Short mmCIF file of N, CA and C and ligand atoms in Angstrom, two decimals:
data_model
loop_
_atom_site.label_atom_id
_atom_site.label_comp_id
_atom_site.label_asym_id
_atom_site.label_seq_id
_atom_site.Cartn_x
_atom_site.Cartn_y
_atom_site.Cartn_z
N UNK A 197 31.49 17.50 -14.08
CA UNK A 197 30.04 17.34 -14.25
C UNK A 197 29.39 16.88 -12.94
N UNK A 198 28.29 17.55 -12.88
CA UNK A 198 27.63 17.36 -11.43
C UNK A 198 26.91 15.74 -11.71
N UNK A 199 27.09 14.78 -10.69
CA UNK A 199 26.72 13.39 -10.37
C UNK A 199 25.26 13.79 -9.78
N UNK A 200 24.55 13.41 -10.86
CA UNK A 200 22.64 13.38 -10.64
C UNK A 200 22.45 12.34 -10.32
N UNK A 201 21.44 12.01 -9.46
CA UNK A 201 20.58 10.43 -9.15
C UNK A 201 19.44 10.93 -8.70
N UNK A 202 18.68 10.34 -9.90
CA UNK A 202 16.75 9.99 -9.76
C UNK A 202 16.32 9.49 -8.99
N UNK A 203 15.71 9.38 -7.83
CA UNK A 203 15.41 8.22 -7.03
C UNK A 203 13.90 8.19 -7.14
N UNK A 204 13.63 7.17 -8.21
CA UNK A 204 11.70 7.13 -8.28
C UNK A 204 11.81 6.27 -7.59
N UNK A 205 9.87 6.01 -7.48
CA UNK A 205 9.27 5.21 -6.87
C UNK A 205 7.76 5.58 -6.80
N UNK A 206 6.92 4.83 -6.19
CA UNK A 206 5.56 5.09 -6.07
C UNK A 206 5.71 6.14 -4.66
N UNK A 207 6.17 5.93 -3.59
CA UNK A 207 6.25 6.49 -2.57
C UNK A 207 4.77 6.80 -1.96
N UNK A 208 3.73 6.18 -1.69
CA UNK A 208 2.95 5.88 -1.31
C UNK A 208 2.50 5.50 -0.06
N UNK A 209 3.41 5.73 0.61
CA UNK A 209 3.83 7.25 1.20
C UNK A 209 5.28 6.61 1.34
N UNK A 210 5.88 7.79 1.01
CA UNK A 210 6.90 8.51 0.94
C UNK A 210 7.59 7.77 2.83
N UNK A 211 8.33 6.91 3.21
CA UNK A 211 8.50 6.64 4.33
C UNK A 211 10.30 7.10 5.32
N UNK A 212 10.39 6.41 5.97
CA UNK A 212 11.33 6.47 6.90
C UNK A 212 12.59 6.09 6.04
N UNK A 213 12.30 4.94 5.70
CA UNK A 213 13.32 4.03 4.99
C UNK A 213 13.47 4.70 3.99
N UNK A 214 12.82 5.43 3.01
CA UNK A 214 13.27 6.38 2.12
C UNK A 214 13.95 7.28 1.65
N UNK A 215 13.42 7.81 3.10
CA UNK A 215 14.22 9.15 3.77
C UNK A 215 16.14 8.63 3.88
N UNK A 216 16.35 7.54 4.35
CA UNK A 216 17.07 7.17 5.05
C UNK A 216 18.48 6.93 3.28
N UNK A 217 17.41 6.61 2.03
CA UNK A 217 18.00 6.19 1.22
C UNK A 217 18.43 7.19 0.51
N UNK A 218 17.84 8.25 0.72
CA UNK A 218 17.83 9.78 0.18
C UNK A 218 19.10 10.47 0.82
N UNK A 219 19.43 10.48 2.05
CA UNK A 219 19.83 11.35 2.98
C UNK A 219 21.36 10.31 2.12
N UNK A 220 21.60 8.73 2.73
CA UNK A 220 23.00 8.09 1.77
C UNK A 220 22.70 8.52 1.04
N UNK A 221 22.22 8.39 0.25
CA UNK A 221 22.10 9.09 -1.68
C UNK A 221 23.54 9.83 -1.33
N UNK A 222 22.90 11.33 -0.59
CA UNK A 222 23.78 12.69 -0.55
C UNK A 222 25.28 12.46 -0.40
N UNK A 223 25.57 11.08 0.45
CA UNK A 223 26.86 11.39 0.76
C UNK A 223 27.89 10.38 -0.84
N UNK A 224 26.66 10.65 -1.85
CA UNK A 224 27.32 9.31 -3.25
C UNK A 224 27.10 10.55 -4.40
N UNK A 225 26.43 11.58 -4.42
CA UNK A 225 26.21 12.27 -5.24
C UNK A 225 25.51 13.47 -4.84
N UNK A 226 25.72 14.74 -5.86
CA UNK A 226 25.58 15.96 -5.56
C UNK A 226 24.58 16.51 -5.25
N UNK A 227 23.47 15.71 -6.52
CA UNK A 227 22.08 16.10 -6.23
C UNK A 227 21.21 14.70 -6.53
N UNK A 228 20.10 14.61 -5.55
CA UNK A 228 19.43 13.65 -5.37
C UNK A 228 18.68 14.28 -6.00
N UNK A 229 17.11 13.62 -7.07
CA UNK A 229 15.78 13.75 -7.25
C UNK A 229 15.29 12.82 -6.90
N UNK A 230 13.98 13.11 -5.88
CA UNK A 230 12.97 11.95 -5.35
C UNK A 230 11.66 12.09 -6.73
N UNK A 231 12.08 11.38 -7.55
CA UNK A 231 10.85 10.98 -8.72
C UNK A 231 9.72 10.19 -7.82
N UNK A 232 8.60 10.94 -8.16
CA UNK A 232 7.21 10.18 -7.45
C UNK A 232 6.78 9.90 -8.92
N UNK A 233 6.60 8.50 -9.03
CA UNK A 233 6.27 7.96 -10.26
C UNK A 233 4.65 7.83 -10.35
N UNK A 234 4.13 8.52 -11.29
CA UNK A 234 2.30 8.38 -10.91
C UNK A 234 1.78 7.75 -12.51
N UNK A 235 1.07 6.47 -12.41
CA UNK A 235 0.26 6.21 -13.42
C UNK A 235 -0.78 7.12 -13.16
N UNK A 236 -1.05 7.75 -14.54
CA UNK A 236 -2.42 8.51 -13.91
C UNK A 236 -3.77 7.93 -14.12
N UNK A 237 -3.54 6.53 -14.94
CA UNK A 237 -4.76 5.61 -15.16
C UNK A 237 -5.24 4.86 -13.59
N UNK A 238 -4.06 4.88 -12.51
CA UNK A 238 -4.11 3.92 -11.12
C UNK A 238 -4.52 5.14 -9.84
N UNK A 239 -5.40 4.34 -9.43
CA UNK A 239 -5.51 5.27 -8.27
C UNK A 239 -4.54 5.18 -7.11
N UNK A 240 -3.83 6.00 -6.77
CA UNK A 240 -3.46 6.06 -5.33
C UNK A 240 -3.77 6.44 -4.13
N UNK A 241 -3.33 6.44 -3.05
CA UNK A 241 -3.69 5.86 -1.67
C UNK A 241 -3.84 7.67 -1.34
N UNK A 242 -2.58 7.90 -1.36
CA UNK A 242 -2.20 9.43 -0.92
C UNK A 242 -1.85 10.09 -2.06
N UNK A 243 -3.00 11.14 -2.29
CA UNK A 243 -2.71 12.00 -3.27
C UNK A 243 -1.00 12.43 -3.33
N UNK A 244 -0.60 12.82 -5.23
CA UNK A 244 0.84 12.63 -5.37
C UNK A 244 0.70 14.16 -5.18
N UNK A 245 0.39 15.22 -5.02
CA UNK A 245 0.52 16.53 -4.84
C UNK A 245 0.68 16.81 -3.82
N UNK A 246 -0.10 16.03 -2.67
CA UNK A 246 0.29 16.24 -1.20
C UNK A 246 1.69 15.39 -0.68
N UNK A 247 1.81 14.22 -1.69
CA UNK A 247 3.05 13.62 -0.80
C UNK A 247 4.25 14.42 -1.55
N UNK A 248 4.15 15.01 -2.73
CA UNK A 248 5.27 15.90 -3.37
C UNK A 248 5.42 17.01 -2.01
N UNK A 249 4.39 17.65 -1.57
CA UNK A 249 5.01 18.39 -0.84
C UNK A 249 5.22 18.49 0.30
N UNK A 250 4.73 16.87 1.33
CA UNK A 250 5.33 16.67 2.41
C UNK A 250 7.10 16.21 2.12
N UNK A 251 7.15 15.55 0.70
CA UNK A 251 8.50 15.12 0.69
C UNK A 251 9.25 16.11 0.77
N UNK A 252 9.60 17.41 0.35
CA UNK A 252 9.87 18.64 0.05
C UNK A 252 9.99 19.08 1.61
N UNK A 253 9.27 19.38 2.42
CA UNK A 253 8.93 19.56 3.69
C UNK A 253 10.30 18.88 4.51
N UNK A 254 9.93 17.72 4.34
CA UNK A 254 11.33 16.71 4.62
C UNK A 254 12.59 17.10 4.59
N UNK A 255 12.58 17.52 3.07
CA UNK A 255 14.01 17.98 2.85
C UNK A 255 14.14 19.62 2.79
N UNK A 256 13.51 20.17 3.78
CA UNK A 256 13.40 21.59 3.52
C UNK A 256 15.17 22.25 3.35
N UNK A 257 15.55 21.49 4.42
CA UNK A 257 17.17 22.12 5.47
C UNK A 257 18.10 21.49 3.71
N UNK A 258 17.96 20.50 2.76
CA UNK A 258 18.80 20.51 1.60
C UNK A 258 18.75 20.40 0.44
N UNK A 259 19.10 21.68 -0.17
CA UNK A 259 18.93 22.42 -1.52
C UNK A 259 19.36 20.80 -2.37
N UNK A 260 20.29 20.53 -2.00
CA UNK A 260 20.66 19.09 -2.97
C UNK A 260 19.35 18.38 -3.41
N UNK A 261 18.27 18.21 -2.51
CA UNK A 261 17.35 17.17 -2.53
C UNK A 261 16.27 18.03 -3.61
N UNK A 262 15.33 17.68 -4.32
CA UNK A 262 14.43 18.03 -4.70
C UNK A 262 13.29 17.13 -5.09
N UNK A 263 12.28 17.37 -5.45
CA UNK A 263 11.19 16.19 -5.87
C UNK A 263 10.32 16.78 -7.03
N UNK A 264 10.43 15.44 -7.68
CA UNK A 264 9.83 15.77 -8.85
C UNK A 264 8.46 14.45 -9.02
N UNK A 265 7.67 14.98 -10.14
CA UNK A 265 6.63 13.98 -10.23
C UNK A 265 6.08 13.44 -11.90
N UNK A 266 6.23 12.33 -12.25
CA UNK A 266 6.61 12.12 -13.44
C UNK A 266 5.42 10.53 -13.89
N UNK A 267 4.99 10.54 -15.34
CA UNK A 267 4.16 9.77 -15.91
C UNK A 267 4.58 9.47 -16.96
N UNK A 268 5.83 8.80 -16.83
CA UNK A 268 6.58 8.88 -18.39
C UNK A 268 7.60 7.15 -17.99
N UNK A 269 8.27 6.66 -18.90
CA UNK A 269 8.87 5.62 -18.41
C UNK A 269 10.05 6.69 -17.53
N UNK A 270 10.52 5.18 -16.24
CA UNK A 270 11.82 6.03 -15.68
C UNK A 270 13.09 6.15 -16.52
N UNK A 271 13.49 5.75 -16.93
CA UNK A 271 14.77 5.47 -17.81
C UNK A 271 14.66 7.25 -18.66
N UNK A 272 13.89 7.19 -19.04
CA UNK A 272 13.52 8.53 -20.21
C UNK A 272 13.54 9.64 -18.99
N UNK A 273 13.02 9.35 -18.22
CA UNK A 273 12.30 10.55 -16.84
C UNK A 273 13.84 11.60 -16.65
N UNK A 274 14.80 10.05 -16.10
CA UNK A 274 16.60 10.76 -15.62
C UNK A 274 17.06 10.76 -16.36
N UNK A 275 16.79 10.51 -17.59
CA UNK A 275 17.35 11.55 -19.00
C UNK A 275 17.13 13.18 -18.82
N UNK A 276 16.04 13.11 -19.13
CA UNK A 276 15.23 14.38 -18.78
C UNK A 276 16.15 15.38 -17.89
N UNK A 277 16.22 15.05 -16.67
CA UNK A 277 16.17 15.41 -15.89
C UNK A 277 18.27 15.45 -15.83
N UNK A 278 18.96 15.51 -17.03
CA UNK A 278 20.13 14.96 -16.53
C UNK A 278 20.60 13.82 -15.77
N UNK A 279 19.72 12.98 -15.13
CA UNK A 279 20.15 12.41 -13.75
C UNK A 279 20.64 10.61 -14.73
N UNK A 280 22.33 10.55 -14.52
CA UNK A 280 23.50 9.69 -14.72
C UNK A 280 22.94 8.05 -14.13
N UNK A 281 22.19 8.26 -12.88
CA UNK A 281 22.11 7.27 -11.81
C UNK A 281 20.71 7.64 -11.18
N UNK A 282 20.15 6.05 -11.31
CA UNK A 282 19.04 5.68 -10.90
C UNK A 282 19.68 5.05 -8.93
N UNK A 283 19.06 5.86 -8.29
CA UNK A 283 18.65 5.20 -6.61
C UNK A 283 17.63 4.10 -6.40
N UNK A 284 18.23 3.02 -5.75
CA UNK A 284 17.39 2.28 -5.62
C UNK A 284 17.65 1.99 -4.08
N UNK A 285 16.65 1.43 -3.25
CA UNK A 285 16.60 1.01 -1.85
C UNK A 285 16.57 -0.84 -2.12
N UNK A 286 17.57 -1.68 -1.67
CA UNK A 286 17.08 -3.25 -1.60
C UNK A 286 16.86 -3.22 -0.12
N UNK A 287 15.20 -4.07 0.58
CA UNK A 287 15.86 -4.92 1.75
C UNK A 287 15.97 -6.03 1.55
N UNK A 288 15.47 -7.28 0.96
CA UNK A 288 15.52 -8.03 0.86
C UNK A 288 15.68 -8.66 -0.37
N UNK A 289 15.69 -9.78 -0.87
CA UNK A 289 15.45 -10.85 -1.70
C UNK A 289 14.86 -10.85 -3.07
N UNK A 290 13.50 -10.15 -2.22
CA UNK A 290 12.04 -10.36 -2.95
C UNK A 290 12.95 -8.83 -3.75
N UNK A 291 12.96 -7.74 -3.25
CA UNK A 291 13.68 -6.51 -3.60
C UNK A 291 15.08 -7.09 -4.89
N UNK A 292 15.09 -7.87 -4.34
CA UNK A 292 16.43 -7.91 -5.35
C UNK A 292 15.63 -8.41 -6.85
N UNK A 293 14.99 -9.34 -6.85
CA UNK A 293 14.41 -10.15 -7.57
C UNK A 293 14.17 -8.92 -8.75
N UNK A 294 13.22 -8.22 -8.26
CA UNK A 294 12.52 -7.33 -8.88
C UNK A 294 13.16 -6.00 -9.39
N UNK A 295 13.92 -5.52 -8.46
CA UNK A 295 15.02 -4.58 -8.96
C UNK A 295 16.16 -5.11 -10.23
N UNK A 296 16.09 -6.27 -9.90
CA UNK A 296 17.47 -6.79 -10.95
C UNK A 296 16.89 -6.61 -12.19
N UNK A 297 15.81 -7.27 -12.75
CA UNK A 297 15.04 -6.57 -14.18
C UNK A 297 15.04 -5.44 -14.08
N UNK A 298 14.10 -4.67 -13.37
CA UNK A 298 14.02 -3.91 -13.92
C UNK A 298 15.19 -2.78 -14.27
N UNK A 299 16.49 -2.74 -13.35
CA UNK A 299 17.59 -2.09 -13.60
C UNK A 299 18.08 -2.46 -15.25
N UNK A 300 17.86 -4.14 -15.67
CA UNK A 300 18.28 -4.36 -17.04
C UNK A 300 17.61 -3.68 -18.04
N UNK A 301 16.15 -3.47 -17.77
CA UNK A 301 15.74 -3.03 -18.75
C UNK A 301 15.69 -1.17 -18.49
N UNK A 302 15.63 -0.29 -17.72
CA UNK A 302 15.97 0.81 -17.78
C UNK A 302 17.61 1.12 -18.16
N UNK A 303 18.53 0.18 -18.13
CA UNK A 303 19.68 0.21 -19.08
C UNK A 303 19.41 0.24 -20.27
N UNK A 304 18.37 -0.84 -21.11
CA UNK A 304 18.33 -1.24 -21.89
C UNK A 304 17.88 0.63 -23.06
N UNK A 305 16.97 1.00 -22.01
CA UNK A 305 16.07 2.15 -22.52
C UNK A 305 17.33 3.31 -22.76
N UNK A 306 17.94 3.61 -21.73
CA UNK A 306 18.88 4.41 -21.94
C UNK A 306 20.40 3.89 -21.27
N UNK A 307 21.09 3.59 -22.36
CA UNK A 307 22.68 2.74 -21.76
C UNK A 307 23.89 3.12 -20.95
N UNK A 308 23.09 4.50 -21.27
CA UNK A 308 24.20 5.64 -19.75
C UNK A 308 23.66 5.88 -18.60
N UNK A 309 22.90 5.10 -18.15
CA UNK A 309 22.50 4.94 -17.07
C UNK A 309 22.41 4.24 -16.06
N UNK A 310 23.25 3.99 -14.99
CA UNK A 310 23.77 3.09 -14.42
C UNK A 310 22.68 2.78 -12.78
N UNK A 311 22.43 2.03 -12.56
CA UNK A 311 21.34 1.81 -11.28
C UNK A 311 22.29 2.09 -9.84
N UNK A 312 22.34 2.05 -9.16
CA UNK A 312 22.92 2.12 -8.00
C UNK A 312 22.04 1.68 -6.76
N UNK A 313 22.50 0.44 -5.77
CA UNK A 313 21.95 0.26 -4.98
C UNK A 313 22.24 0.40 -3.51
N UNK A 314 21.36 1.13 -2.69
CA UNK A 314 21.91 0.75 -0.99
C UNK A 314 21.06 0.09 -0.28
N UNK A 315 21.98 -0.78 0.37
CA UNK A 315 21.18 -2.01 1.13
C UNK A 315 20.72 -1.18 2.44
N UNK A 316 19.19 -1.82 2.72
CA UNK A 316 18.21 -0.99 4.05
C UNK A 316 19.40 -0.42 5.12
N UNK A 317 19.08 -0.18 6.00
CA UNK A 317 19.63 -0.03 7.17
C UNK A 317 18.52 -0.69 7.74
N UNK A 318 19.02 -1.92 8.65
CA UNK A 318 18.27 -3.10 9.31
C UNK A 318 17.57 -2.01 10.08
N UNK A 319 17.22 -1.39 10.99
CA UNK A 319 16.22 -0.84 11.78
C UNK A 319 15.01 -0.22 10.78
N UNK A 320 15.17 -0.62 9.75
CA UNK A 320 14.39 0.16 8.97
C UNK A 320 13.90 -0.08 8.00
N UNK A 321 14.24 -2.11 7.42
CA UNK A 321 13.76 -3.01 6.71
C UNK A 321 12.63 -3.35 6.82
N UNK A 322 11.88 -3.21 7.80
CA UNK A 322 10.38 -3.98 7.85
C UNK A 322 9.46 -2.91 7.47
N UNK A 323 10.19 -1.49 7.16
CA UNK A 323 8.86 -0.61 6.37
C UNK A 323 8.57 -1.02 5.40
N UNK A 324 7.41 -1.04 5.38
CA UNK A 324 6.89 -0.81 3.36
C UNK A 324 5.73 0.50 3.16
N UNK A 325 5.50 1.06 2.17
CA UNK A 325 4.57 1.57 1.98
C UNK A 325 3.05 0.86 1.97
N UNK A 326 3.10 -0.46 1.38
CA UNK A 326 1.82 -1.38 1.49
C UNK A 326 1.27 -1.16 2.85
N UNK A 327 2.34 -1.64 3.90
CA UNK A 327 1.92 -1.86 5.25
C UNK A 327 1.20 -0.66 5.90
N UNK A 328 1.89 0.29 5.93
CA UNK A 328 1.96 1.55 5.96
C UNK A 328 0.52 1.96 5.81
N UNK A 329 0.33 1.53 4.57
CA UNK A 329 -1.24 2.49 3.82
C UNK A 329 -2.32 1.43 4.48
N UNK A 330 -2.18 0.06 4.87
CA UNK A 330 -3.06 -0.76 5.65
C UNK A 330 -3.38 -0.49 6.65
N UNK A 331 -2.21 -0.21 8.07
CA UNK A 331 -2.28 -0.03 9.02
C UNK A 331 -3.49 2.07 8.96
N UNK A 332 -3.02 2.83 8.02
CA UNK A 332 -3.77 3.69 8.18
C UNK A 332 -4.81 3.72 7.49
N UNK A 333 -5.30 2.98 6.52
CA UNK A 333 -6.57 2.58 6.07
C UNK A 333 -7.65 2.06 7.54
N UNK A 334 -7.14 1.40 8.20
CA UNK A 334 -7.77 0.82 9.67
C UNK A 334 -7.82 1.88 10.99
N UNK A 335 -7.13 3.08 10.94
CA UNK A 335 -6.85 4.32 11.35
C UNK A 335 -5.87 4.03 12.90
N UNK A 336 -5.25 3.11 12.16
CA UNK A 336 -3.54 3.12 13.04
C UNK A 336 -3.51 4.34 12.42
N UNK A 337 -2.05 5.11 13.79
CA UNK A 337 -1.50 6.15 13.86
C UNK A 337 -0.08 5.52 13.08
N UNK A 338 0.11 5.79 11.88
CA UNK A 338 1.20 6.10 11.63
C UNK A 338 2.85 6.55 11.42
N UNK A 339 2.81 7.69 12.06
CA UNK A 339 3.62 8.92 11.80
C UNK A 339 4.59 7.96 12.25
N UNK A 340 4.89 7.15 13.11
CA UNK A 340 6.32 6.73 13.68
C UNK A 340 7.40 6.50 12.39
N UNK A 341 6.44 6.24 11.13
CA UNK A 341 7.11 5.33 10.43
C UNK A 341 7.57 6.92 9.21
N UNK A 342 6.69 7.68 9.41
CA UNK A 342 6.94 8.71 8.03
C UNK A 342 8.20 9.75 9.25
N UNK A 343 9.02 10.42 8.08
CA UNK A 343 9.85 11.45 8.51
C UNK A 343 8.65 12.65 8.27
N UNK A 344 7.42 12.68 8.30
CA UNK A 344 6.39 14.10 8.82
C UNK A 344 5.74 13.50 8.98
N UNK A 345 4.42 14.57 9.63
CA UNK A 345 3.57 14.13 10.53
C UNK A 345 2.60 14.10 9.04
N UNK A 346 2.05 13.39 9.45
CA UNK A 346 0.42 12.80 8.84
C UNK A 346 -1.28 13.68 9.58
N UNK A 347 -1.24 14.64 9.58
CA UNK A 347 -2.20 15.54 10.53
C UNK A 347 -3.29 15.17 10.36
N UNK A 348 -3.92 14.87 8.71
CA UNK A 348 -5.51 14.53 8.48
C UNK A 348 -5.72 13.25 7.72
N UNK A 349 -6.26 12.67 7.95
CA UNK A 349 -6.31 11.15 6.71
C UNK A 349 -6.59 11.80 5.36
N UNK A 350 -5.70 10.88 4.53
CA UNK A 350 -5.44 11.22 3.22
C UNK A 350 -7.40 10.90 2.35
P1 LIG B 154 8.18 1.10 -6.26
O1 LIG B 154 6.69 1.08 -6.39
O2 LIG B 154 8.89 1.65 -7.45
O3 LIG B 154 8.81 -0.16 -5.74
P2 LIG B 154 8.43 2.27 -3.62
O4 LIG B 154 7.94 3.63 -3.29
O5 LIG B 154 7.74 1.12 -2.98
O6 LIG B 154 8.40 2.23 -5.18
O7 LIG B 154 9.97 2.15 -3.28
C1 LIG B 154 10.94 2.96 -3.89
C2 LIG B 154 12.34 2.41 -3.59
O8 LIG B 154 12.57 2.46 -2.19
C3 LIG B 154 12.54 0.96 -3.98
O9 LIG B 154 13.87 0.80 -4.45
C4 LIG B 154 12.33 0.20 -2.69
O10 LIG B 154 13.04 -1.02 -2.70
C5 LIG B 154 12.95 1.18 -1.72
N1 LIG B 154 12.43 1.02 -0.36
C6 LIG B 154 11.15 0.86 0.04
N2 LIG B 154 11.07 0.75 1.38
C7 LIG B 154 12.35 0.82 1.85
C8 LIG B 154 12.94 0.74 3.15
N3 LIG B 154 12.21 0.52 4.24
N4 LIG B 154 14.28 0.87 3.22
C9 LIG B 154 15.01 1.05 2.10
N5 LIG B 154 14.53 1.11 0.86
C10 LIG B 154 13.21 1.01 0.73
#
C-alpha cells in the first residue's frame, strides 16, 4: 500500500520552510499532499487559488507532490484523500505546544492516523507566514523567503 501524507496548513503563503518540509516528506513517503486549509468564513492574506497554484508551480519537476484545497476538518480531509499520515513542520516550543493537541485530537477524529513530525532545518526556523505577510503588507520584497517569485501584490 502506497504511504500517503497530508500536509495541511493555512500556508499563507506557502514558504521556504515548507517547501523544505515537503521535499523531507518525499524521502518518508510516496506521495505528499500539500492541504491548503481555507475557512471560507476568514479572510486571507493571499488568495487560496493563487497560492494553490504557485504551490504546484513549486513542485512542477514531482508527480509525488500535489496540492489540494480543503474546508472540512483535517482528520476527515486525509481520510478522504487516503492519506495514513498527517505532516507536520515543529520549530520551536511554541510549535510543539500547539501541534501536540492538536495531533491528539485529529487521532481522536480518525484513529488510523498517525501525525508525523520534522524538526525545521535551523536556516530556516525564523520563517513564518505571519512575518512574511507583514513584511509584504509594508511592501518589503519578499521572494527571498518563498520557493517562487511573488511578481504582483496579492
Ligand atoms: P497552520 O495555520 O496550520 O499552523 P501554517 O501554514 O502556518 O499552518 O504551517 C503549516 C505547517 O508548517 C505547521 O506544521 C508549521 O509548524 C510548519 N511550518 C511553518 N513554518 C515552518 C518553517 N519555517 N519550517 C518548518 N516548518 C514550518
Amino acid at each position: 500500500m502506497k504511504r500517503v501524507a497530508l500536509f495541511p496548513g493555512s500556508f499563507d503563503p506557502f514558504t521556504k520552510g515548507h517547501e523544505d518540509i515537503v521535499l523531507r516528506g518525499l524521502r518518508l513517503f510516496d506521495e505528499v499532499i500539500v492541504g491548503i486549509g481555507h475557512n471560507s468564513t476568514k479572510k486571507r492574506y493571499f488568495p487560496v487559488e493563487m497560492m494553490k497554484q504557485l504551490i504546484e508551480q513549486t513542485f512542477e519537476a514531482y508527480p509525488a507532490v500535489s496540492v489540494v484545497t480543503y474546508d472540512d476538518l483535517t482528520a476527515k480531509t486525509a481520510f478522504e484523500f487516503n492519506a495514513r499520515f498527517l505532516l507536520r513542520g515543529l520549530r520551536n516550543t511554541t510549535d510543539f505546544e500547539y501541534e501536540n493537541s492538536i495531533a491528539q485530537v485529529n487521532r481522536h477524529v480518525n484513529e488510523e492516523l498517525e501525525t508525523v513530525f520534522l524538526i525545521t532545518s535551523p536556516h530556516l526556523a525564523p520563517i513564518s507566514s505571519t512575518i512574511i505577510r507583514e513584511l509584504h503588507k509594508y511592501g518589503h520584497d519578499v521572494n527571498e523567503f518563498l520557493p517562487y517569485q511573488l511578481t504582483t501584490l496579492a
